[in-house]
Short mmCIF file of C-alpha atoms and ligand atoms in Angstrom, two decimals:
data_model
loop_
_atom_site.label_atom_id
_atom_site.label_comp_id
_atom_site.label_asym_id
_atom_site.label_seq_id
_atom_site.Cartn_x
_atom_site.Cartn_y
_atom_site.Cartn_z
CA UNK A 1 -16.78 6.32 -29.45
CA UNK A 2 -14.58 5.07 -27.14
CA UNK A 3 -10.85 5.91 -27.69
CA UNK A 4 -9.01 2.97 -28.91
CA UNK A 5 -6.79 2.45 -26.80
CA UNK A 6 -6.92 0.23 -23.08
CA UNK A 7 -5.35 0.31 -19.88
CA UNK A 8 -2.32 -2.61 -20.64
CA UNK A 9 -2.92 -5.87 -19.55
CA UNK A 10 -2.40 -6.77 -15.46
CA UNK A 11 -3.47 -2.29 -14.61
CA UNK A 12 -6.66 -0.60 -14.33
CA UNK A 13 -7.61 2.80 -13.87
CA UNK A 14 -8.75 4.56 -10.60
CA UNK A 15 -11.89 6.42 -11.14
CA UNK A 16 -14.11 8.59 -9.13
CA UNK A 17 -15.96 7.61 -7.26
CA UNK A 18 -13.96 5.31 -6.42
CA UNK A 19 -11.07 7.04 -5.72
CA UNK A 20 -11.67 8.60 -2.67
CA UNK A 21 -12.19 5.36 -0.87
CA UNK A 22 -8.17 5.04 -2.36
CA UNK A 23 -7.22 7.92 -0.82
CA UNK A 24 -9.04 7.26 2.37
CA UNK A 25 -7.58 3.91 2.84
CA UNK A 26 -3.70 5.35 2.00
CA UNK A 27 -4.59 8.05 4.55
CA UNK A 28 -6.08 4.93 7.09
CA UNK A 29 -2.45 3.58 6.40
CA UNK A 30 -0.43 6.65 7.02
CA UNK A 31 -1.97 7.82 10.21
CA UNK A 32 -0.57 5.69 12.06
CA UNK A 33 2.98 5.83 10.67
CA UNK A 34 3.07 9.35 11.39
CA UNK A 35 1.50 9.39 14.52
CA UNK A 36 5.04 6.90 15.33
CA UNK A 37 7.27 9.61 14.25
CA UNK A 38 8.10 7.78 10.61
CA UNK A 39 9.17 10.54 7.79
CA UNK A 40 7.17 10.79 4.09
CA UNK A 41 9.90 9.73 1.38
CA UNK A 42 9.63 9.78 -1.72
CA UNK A 43 11.73 7.68 -4.77
CA UNK A 44 12.14 7.29 -7.97
CA UNK A 45 10.09 4.83 -10.47
CA UNK A 46 13.12 3.58 -11.39
CA UNK A 47 16.64 3.03 -10.06
CA UNK A 48 20.42 0.73 -10.96
CA UNK A 49 19.02 -2.67 -12.19
CA UNK A 50 21.48 -4.35 -10.17
CA UNK A 51 19.60 -2.13 -7.34
CA UNK A 52 17.34 -4.79 -7.32
CA UNK A 53 18.86 -7.80 -8.55
CA UNK A 54 21.41 -7.89 -5.73
CA UNK A 55 18.73 -6.79 -2.90
CA UNK A 56 15.62 -7.94 -3.98
CA UNK A 57 17.88 -11.24 -5.15
CA UNK A 58 19.25 -12.97 -8.33
CA UNK A 59 17.24 -16.16 -7.85
CA UNK A 60 14.02 -14.72 -6.87
CA UNK A 61 10.72 -14.71 -9.30
CA UNK A 62 10.60 -11.04 -8.92
CA UNK A 63 13.94 -10.44 -10.37
CA UNK A 64 14.67 -13.18 -13.07
CA UNK A 65 11.25 -13.14 -13.93
CA UNK A 66 8.98 -10.20 -13.28
CA UNK A 67 11.10 -6.62 -13.26
CA UNK A 68 10.11 -4.37 -16.33
CA UNK A 69 14.08 -3.48 -17.33
CA UNK A 70 15.10 -0.36 -19.94
CA UNK A 71 18.22 0.36 -20.99
CA UNK A 72 18.18 4.14 -21.50
CA UNK A 73 19.36 5.82 -24.91
CA UNK A 74 22.51 6.96 -23.06
CA UNK A 75 23.34 3.05 -22.05
CA UNK A 76 21.58 3.42 -18.74
CA UNK A 77 19.79 0.00 -17.37
CA UNK A 78 17.05 0.51 -14.82
CA UNK A 79 14.51 -1.19 -14.00
CA UNK A 80 10.75 -0.35 -12.56
CA UNK A 81 10.54 -0.50 -9.10
CA UNK A 82 9.52 -3.84 -8.20
CA UNK A 83 9.11 -2.76 -4.54
CA UNK A 84 10.76 0.25 -2.91
CA UNK A 85 12.53 -0.96 -0.10
CA UNK A 86 15.55 -1.14 -1.83
CA UNK A 87 14.69 2.25 -3.23
CA UNK A 88 14.65 4.24 0.40
CA UNK A 89 17.42 1.85 1.90
CA UNK A 90 19.70 3.75 -1.58
CA UNK A 91 18.46 7.09 -0.84
CA UNK A 92 18.72 6.82 3.05
CA UNK A 93 22.44 5.59 2.40
CA UNK A 94 23.07 8.74 -0.25
CA UNK A 95 21.94 11.35 1.93
CA UNK A 96 23.91 9.37 4.67
CA UNK A 97 20.64 10.07 6.77
CA UNK A 98 21.94 6.93 8.85
CA UNK A 99 24.52 9.57 10.12
CA UNK A 100 22.79 12.81 10.44
CA UNK A 101 19.78 11.78 12.83
CA UNK A 102 19.68 9.22 15.28
CA UNK A 103 18.59 5.26 14.36
CA UNK A 104 16.62 4.63 13.67
CA UNK A 105 15.58 6.68 10.32
CA UNK A 106 12.33 5.52 10.30
CA UNK A 107 10.45 6.34 6.99
CA UNK A 108 7.33 5.88 5.26
CA UNK A 109 6.01 6.08 1.61
CA UNK A 110 3.38 6.09 -0.81
CA UNK A 111 3.22 5.14 -4.45
CA UNK A 112 2.94 2.32 -7.36
CA UNK A 113 5.10 -0.73 -7.69
CA UNK A 114 5.51 -2.94 -11.26
CA UNK A 115 5.96 -6.87 -11.89
CA UNK A 116 5.75 -8.70 -14.95
CA UNK A 117 3.30 -10.89 -12.84
CA UNK A 118 0.17 -13.13 -14.37
CA UNK A 119 -2.68 -11.12 -13.76
CA UNK A 120 -5.86 -12.53 -11.97
CA UNK A 121 -7.93 -10.68 -9.93
CA UNK A 122 -5.89 -9.48 -7.08
CA UNK A 123 -2.96 -9.39 -8.52
CA UNK A 124 -1.73 -6.81 -10.86
CA UNK A 125 1.25 -5.86 -13.34
CA UNK A 126 1.22 -2.17 -11.49
CA UNK A 127 -0.38 -1.89 -8.32
CA UNK A 128 -0.12 0.60 -5.28
CA UNK A 129 1.70 -0.01 -1.64
CA UNK A 130 2.14 2.04 1.54
CA UNK A 131 5.50 0.80 3.57
CA UNK A 132 7.30 1.73 6.67
CA UNK A 133 10.67 1.26 6.97
CA UNK A 134 12.42 1.70 10.06
CA UNK A 135 16.38 1.22 9.13
CA UNK A 136 19.54 1.51 11.41
CA UNK A 137 18.66 -0.50 14.86
CA UNK A 138 17.93 -4.05 15.66
CA UNK A 139 15.58 -3.80 18.64
CA UNK A 140 12.31 -6.04 19.06
CA UNK A 141 10.20 -4.06 20.05
CA UNK A 142 11.06 -2.06 16.89
CA UNK A 143 9.87 -5.13 14.71
CA UNK A 144 6.86 -5.31 17.43
CA UNK A 145 6.01 -1.88 16.28
CA UNK A 146 5.59 -2.28 12.94
CA UNK A 147 3.21 -5.04 13.50
CA UNK A 148 1.17 -3.44 15.66
CA UNK A 149 1.26 0.40 13.35
CA UNK A 150 -0.19 -2.14 10.31
CA UNK A 151 -3.03 -4.06 12.47
CA UNK A 152 -4.51 -0.78 13.83
CA UNK A 153 -4.55 0.38 10.36
CA UNK A 154 -6.28 -2.51 9.15
CA UNK A 155 -8.37 -2.18 12.04
CA UNK A 156 -9.17 1.72 11.38
CA UNK A 157 -10.03 0.71 8.00
CA UNK A 158 -12.78 -1.42 9.76
CA UNK A 159 -11.44 -4.84 8.44
CA UNK A 160 -11.69 -7.71 11.03
CA UNK A 161 -11.85 -10.37 8.79
CA UNK A 162 -7.84 -10.67 9.10
CA UNK A 163 -4.41 -12.45 10.34
CA UNK A 164 -1.23 -12.44 11.44
CA UNK A 165 1.13 -15.19 10.40
CA UNK A 166 4.45 -14.31 11.90
CA UNK A 167 8.01 -16.92 11.58
CA UNK A 168 12.01 -16.02 11.37
CA UNK A 169 13.97 -16.68 9.10
CA UNK A 170 16.88 -16.51 11.43
CA UNK A 171 20.45 -14.74 10.75
CA UNK A 172 23.85 -15.37 9.00
CA UNK A 173 24.88 -17.68 11.62
CA UNK A 174 21.94 -20.33 11.70
CA UNK A 175 20.38 -20.40 8.43
CA UNK A 176 23.38 -21.25 5.97
CA UNK A 177 23.37 -24.13 8.55
CA UNK A 178 19.64 -25.12 7.44
CA UNK A 179 20.06 -24.18 4.98
CA UNK A 180 21.86 -27.32 4.25
CA UNK A 181 20.05 -29.41 5.87
CA UNK A 182 17.36 -29.08 3.78
CA UNK A 183 18.72 -28.78 0.76
CA UNK A 184 20.38 -32.08 1.57
CA UNK A 185 16.04 -33.77 3.03
CA UNK A 186 15.17 -32.17 -1.22
CA UNK A 187 17.96 -33.65 -2.90
CA UNK A 188 16.62 -37.55 -1.39
CA UNK A 189 12.61 -35.95 -2.89
CA UNK A 190 11.47 -36.91 -6.44
CA UNK A 191 10.86 -33.47 -7.87
CA UNK A 192 10.49 -31.76 -11.01
CA UNK A 193 13.63 -30.43 -12.56
CA UNK A 194 12.93 -27.36 -12.12
CA UNK A 195 11.53 -27.94 -8.13
CA UNK A 196 15.56 -29.39 -8.02
CA UNK A 197 16.85 -26.35 -9.51
CA UNK A 198 15.40 -23.83 -6.81
CA UNK A 199 16.29 -26.69 -4.01
CA UNK A 200 19.68 -25.48 -5.00
CA UNK A 201 20.14 -21.90 -5.27
CA UNK A 202 16.80 -21.43 -2.74
CA UNK A 203 15.60 -23.95 -1.20
CA UNK A 204 13.32 -22.25 1.38
CA UNK A 205 11.45 -20.65 -1.62
CA UNK A 206 10.83 -24.81 -1.94
CA UNK A 207 8.08 -24.75 0.96
CA UNK A 208 6.37 -22.71 -0.51
CA UNK A 209 5.32 -24.39 -3.74
CA UNK A 210 1.73 -24.72 -3.66
CA UNK A 211 1.06 -27.68 -5.28
CA UNK A 212 -0.46 -31.01 -3.14
CA UNK A 213 1.71 -32.88 -4.74
CA UNK A 214 5.33 -31.59 -3.32
CA UNK A 215 3.68 -30.94 0.14
CA UNK A 216 3.10 -34.21 0.60
CA UNK A 217 6.82 -34.90 -0.83
CA UNK A 218 7.98 -32.21 2.03
CA UNK A 219 6.44 -33.44 5.24
CA UNK A 220 9.06 -34.36 7.74
CA UNK A 221 11.32 -31.86 5.85
CA UNK A 222 13.33 -30.27 8.27
CA UNK A 223 12.42 -26.83 9.83
CA UNK A 224 13.86 -23.51 10.74
CA UNK A 225 12.72 -23.35 13.96
CA UNK A 226 14.21 -26.24 14.98
CA UNK A 227 17.55 -24.45 13.59
CA UNK A 228 17.29 -20.72 15.28
CA UNK A 229 20.55 -19.89 17.58
CA UNK A 230 19.71 -18.62 20.59
CA UNK A 231 20.52 -14.79 20.14
CA UNK A 232 17.55 -15.44 16.87
CA UNK A 233 15.41 -18.10 19.61
CA UNK A 234 15.93 -14.93 22.54
CA UNK A 235 14.84 -12.42 19.67
CA UNK A 236 12.24 -13.70 18.54
CA UNK A 237 10.35 -15.04 21.59
CA UNK A 238 11.05 -11.01 22.81
CA UNK A 239 9.17 -10.56 19.92
CA UNK A 240 6.05 -12.55 20.26
CA UNK A 241 5.40 -10.89 23.89
CA UNK A 242 5.59 -7.62 22.73
CA UNK A 243 2.42 -8.63 20.42
CA UNK A 244 1.09 -10.65 22.75
CA UNK A 245 1.14 -7.68 25.33
CA UNK A 246 -0.25 -5.44 23.02
CA UNK A 247 -2.76 -7.38 22.02
CA UNK A 248 -2.06 -8.58 18.60
CA UNK A 249 -3.06 -12.17 17.63
CA UNK A 250 -0.70 -14.00 15.53
CA UNK A 251 -0.24 -17.60 14.58
CA UNK A 252 3.56 -18.65 14.38
CA UNK A 253 3.97 -19.85 10.58
CA UNK A 254 7.11 -22.00 10.55
CA UNK A 255 6.46 -22.62 6.53
CA UNK A 256 6.44 -18.59 5.57
CA UNK A 257 8.74 -17.71 3.54
CA UNK A 258 8.63 -14.42 2.09
CA UNK A 259 9.47 -13.54 -2.33
CA UNK A 260 12.04 -11.73 -1.16
CA UNK A 261 15.75 -12.56 -0.61
CA UNK A 262 16.77 -9.96 2.17
CA UNK A 263 15.51 -11.18 5.19
CA UNK A 264 16.80 -12.05 8.23
CA UNK A 265 14.96 -13.09 11.88
CA UNK A 266 11.76 -11.64 11.55
CA UNK A 267 9.07 -12.05 8.91
CA UNK A 268 5.66 -11.31 8.28
CA UNK A 269 2.63 -11.47 6.35
CA UNK A 270 -0.88 -10.24 6.78
CA UNK A 271 -3.31 -12.39 5.17
CA UNK A 272 -7.05 -11.68 4.36
CA UNK A 273 -9.74 -14.65 4.20
CA UNK A 274 -12.09 -13.04 2.11
CA UNK A 275 -9.25 -12.70 -0.53
CA UNK A 276 -8.78 -16.21 -2.30
CA UNK A 277 -5.76 -17.35 -3.76
CA UNK A 278 -4.30 -13.72 -3.32
CA UNK A 279 -4.93 -13.44 -0.02
CA UNK A 280 -2.08 -11.20 0.96
CA UNK A 281 -2.42 -7.90 1.24
CA UNK A 282 0.16 -7.02 3.03
CA UNK A 283 3.87 -8.87 4.11
CA UNK A 284 7.27 -7.35 5.50
CA UNK A 285 10.38 -8.56 8.19
CA UNK A 286 13.76 -7.51 9.12
CA UNK A 287 16.89 -7.70 6.26
CA UNK A 288 19.48 -6.87 8.21
CA UNK A 289 22.05 -7.63 6.04
CA UNK A 290 19.99 -5.38 3.09
CA UNK A 291 22.84 -2.01 3.58
CA UNK A 292 25.79 -4.55 2.93
CA UNK A 293 25.57 -6.42 -0.24
CA UNK A 294 24.25 -2.77 -1.59
CA UNK A 295 27.23 -1.88 -0.89
CA UNK A 296 26.56 0.21 2.51
CA UNK A 297 27.25 0.07 6.52
CA UNK A 298 26.04 -2.69 8.78
CA UNK A 299 22.10 -1.54 8.91
CA UNK A 300 19.48 -3.59 11.07
CA UNK A 301 16.87 -2.34 10.00
CA UNK A 302 12.78 -3.57 9.77
CA UNK A 303 9.72 -3.19 6.98
CA UNK A 304 6.92 -3.46 5.70
CA UNK A 305 4.17 -2.69 2.58
CA UNK A 306 0.40 -3.06 2.73
CA UNK A 307 -0.80 -4.00 -0.73
CA UNK A 308 -3.59 -0.93 -1.36
CA UNK A 309 -5.02 -3.14 -4.79
CA UNK A 310 -5.64 -6.37 -1.46
CA UNK A 311 -6.77 -4.32 0.84
CA UNK A 312 -9.37 -2.53 -1.18
CA UNK A 313 -10.77 -5.59 -2.51
CA UNK A 314 -10.34 -6.86 1.52
CA UNK A 315 -12.75 -3.25 2.24
CA UNK A 316 -15.36 -5.14 -0.20
CA UNK A 317 -15.27 -8.28 0.75
CA UNK A 318 -16.71 -7.14 4.51
CA UNK A 319 -18.91 -5.18 3.35
CA UNK A 320 -17.05 -1.96 4.52
CA UNK A 321 -17.65 1.21 3.39
CA UNK A 322 -15.47 4.09 3.98
CA UNK A 323 -17.44 7.48 5.00
CA UNK A 324 -15.60 9.56 1.63
CA UNK A 325 -16.41 14.05 1.56
CA UNK A 326 -19.21 14.77 -0.50
CA UNK A 327 -17.73 16.19 -3.36
CA UNK A 328 -19.84 19.52 -3.03
CA UNK A 329 -21.19 21.29 -0.57
CA UNK A 330 -23.14 23.78 -2.16
CA UNK A 331 -23.73 23.36 -6.13
CA UNK A 332 -24.69 26.64 -8.16
CA UNK A 333 -27.82 26.74 -10.78
CA UNK A 334 -27.60 29.93 -12.55
CA UNK A 335 -31.07 31.94 -14.51
CA UNK A 336 -29.17 33.04 -17.21
CA UNK A 337 -25.99 35.48 -17.94
CA UNK A 338 -25.94 37.96 -15.26
CA UNK A 339 -26.72 35.28 -12.54
CA UNK A 340 -24.22 33.69 -14.55
CA UNK A 341 -21.61 35.95 -13.75
CA UNK A 342 -22.47 36.23 -10.03
CA UNK A 343 -23.09 32.57 -8.53
CA UNK A 344 -19.33 32.74 -10.46
CA UNK A 345 -18.33 34.83 -8.08
CA UNK A 346 -20.34 32.75 -5.15
CA UNK A 347 -19.33 30.20 -5.68
CA UNK A 348 -15.56 31.42 -5.82
CA UNK A 349 -15.75 33.22 -2.35
CA UNK A 350 -17.28 30.13 -1.08
CA UNK A 351 -14.71 27.88 -2.48
CA UNK A 352 -11.70 30.55 -0.74
CA UNK A 353 -13.75 30.50 2.80
CA UNK A 354 -12.96 26.61 2.98
CA UNK A 355 -16.41 24.99 1.81
CA UNK A 356 -16.55 23.05 -1.31
CA UNK A 357 -18.68 24.38 -4.49
CA UNK A 358 -19.98 23.77 -8.29
CA UNK A 359 -21.47 25.78 -10.93
CA UNK A 360 -23.39 24.39 -13.63
CA UNK A 361 -21.03 24.97 -16.51
CA UNK A 362 -21.50 24.82 -20.34
CA UNK A 363 -25.08 27.27 -20.38
CA UNK A 364 -27.63 24.77 -19.00
CA UNK A 365 -31.10 25.26 -18.32
CA UNK A 366 -32.54 24.75 -14.62
CA UNK A 367 -34.06 21.45 -15.27
CA UNK A 368 -30.59 20.09 -16.58
CA UNK A 369 -28.80 22.08 -14.30
CA UNK A 370 -30.41 20.74 -10.86
CA UNK A 371 -30.57 17.41 -12.47
CA UNK A 372 -26.73 17.92 -12.51
CA UNK A 373 -27.14 19.91 -8.38
CA UNK A 374 -28.31 16.11 -7.49
CA UNK A 375 -26.12 13.76 -9.13
CA UNK A 376 -23.19 16.37 -7.52
CA UNK A 377 -24.19 14.85 -3.65
CA UNK A 378 -24.53 18.20 -2.61
CA UNK A 379 -26.01 19.56 0.57
CA UNK A 380 -27.48 22.83 -1.24
CA UNK A 381 -28.30 25.02 -4.02
CA UNK A 382 -28.55 27.68 -5.04
CA UNK A 383 -30.46 28.95 -7.75
CA UNK A 384 -31.19 32.31 -8.67
CA UNK A 385 -32.23 34.33 -11.89
CA UNK A 386 -32.53 37.49 -12.33
CA UNK A 387 -35.77 38.67 -10.32
CA UNK A 388 -34.03 37.40 -7.34
CA UNK A 389 -30.32 39.51 -8.66
CA UNK A 390 -32.62 42.66 -8.93
CA UNK A 391 -33.62 41.77 -5.32
CA UNK A 392 -30.30 41.14 -3.89
CA UNK A 393 -31.25 37.52 -3.39
CA UNK A 394 -30.25 33.60 -3.64
CA UNK A 395 -32.83 30.81 -3.17
CA UNK A 396 -30.81 28.12 -1.34
CA UNK A 397 -32.56 24.95 -1.50
CA UNK A 398 -32.05 22.58 0.77
CA UNK A 399 -31.27 19.86 -1.81
CA UNK A 400 -32.40 16.51 0.90
CA UNK A 401 -35.44 18.26 2.17
CA UNK A 402 -36.55 20.38 -1.18
CA UNK A 403 -37.42 23.51 1.41
CA UNK A 404 -35.81 26.75 -0.50
CA UNK A 405 -35.57 30.40 1.23
CA UNK A 406 -34.27 33.46 0.62
CA UNK A 407 -30.94 34.38 1.57
CA UNK A 408 -29.41 37.73 0.77
CA UNK A 409 -25.98 37.38 -1.03
CA UNK A 410 -24.28 39.11 1.10
CA UNK A 411 -24.21 36.95 4.19
CA UNK A 412 -24.75 34.47 1.99
CA UNK A 413 -21.37 33.39 2.83
CA UNK A 414 -21.68 33.92 6.75
CA UNK A 415 -24.84 31.89 5.87
CA UNK A 416 -23.59 28.68 4.33
CA UNK A 417 -20.15 28.73 6.59
CA UNK A 418 -22.64 28.46 9.62
CA UNK A 419 -24.88 25.28 8.27
CA UNK A 420 -22.79 23.14 7.71
CA UNK A 421 -20.68 23.79 10.10
P1 HAM B 501 5.78 -8.45 -0.61
O1 HAM B 501 5.15 -9.21 -0.28
O2 HAM B 501 6.26 -8.23 -1.92
O3 HAM B 501 6.81 -7.10 0.33
O4 HAM B 501 4.47 -7.15 -1.04
C1 HAM B 501 3.68 -6.71 -0.68
C2 HAM B 501 2.37 -6.97 -0.37
O5 HAM B 501 2.00 -5.61 -1.23
C3 HAM B 501 1.52 -7.76 -0.51
O6 HAM B 501 1.42 -7.95 0.83
C4 HAM B 501 0.46 -7.45 -1.61
O7 HAM B 501 -0.57 -7.09 -0.55
C5 HAM B 501 0.78 -6.56 -2.76
N1 HAM B 501 1.41 -7.25 -3.67
C6 HAM B 501 2.71 -7.13 -3.98
N2 HAM B 501 2.47 -7.96 -5.53
C7 HAM B 501 1.48 -7.36 -6.05
C8 HAM B 501 0.46 -7.35 -7.54
N3 HAM B 501 1.33 -8.04 -8.52
N4 HAM B 501 -0.55 -6.92 -7.03
C9 HAM B 501 -1.72 -6.45 -6.03
N5 HAM B 501 -1.15 -6.22 -5.09
C10 HAM B 501 -0.20 -6.61 -4.51
C11 HAM B 501 7.89 -6.27 -0.85
O8 HAM B 501 7.25 -5.64 -1.64
C12 HAM B 501 8.82 -5.59 0.57
N6 HAM B 501 9.47 -4.92 -0.24
C13 HAM B 501 7.91 -5.41 2.34
C14 HAM B 501 9.21 -4.75 3.00
C15 HAM B 501 8.98 -3.78 3.42
N7 HAM B 501 9.88 -5.75 3.81
C16 HAM B 501 10.31 -5.03 4.15
N8 HAM B 501 10.28 -2.97 4.09
#
């Protein structure tokens, strides 16, 4: 009988052997970040709820509908983090990282996020991101660097069926002018009450409405690109040039609006064409005003987060299998009590010498223990009974060819090290 509990709706367990792929994906995304000078950061999975309502935005779905909030016994109002950017910036400000080091402060993170969304393929209530934030510098090269690092990470995983969508959301000079123009346009449409309400609070989000009848009405809506001020236009052009010079193909997507309110200027999304409706495998952009929104000094910043769950689905969709390390190099099969003691000591010694080794536990007989050795995926089985030990030997069996050779116990570690190199 299995237990009477199962993982909560919208969550799932990550089990071997798939968990090895998860680790490999995180590592593949982290490697280019480390090479570019990003330092690792961890922050709590819960924060003051106001950090997110102020940072991510009072009118976003994430804050109004999807946040897991709680009141502690001490009366603190907390929320499980729905994303990490606000937390990372909060942590950097709290530790004064922007004062002690050179700007930008470059940080990367890996962790779970929580959103009370309607679960479906590729959309979960607990999901994983690896993200990067470059805090405290306004420089188109930084925006380009981050996009290049994400693309290089996807490429290193063997993915090819993804696209980069790029847009600029303007800044505090030009966006309000556009917002007003868009609102004027939306007020003239026949929209349902909820969409009309959204048009008043967060009109840019209406552009993102997926319903075909709404999309039809939006034909001819004013576009932000036509309202960008000279500074924003020049900045965006500079990012585009740097990407082109680095061999990054991107698509200009003037309708790309992100689901978080803190973005300014450069915004981008990475979409994978094998994933159906939840096609965004990652996204990010510049958030020049966020620091001030959460009570800090002006610190123009840019970053992204890549979804690990969806990256795994993308790998599956493209049929890419990542090389994952064998569980063990060596699997020991002791026959009898004395052999169990000797081989247990040998296995410990092998591990201390950097080899991965395991042993049949639970007093298994020869047949069951050999089956366990086969299942383990090990290259070699180490078989020994009383007679072998009396001669100071163990039998080394190559599990792929079936060849078996006796090896003296005192040279076993050295012999295996050489064979496995
Ligand atoms: P986001 O677009 O909300 O951005 O999330 C980034 C990625 O996380 C998405 O592209 C997707 O792959 C994954 N993701 C989001 N929600 C779910 C879900 N419910 N289930 C599975 N995967 C999901 C952010 O979170 C920003 N903090 C990114 C950022 C960093 N912007 C600047 N710096």
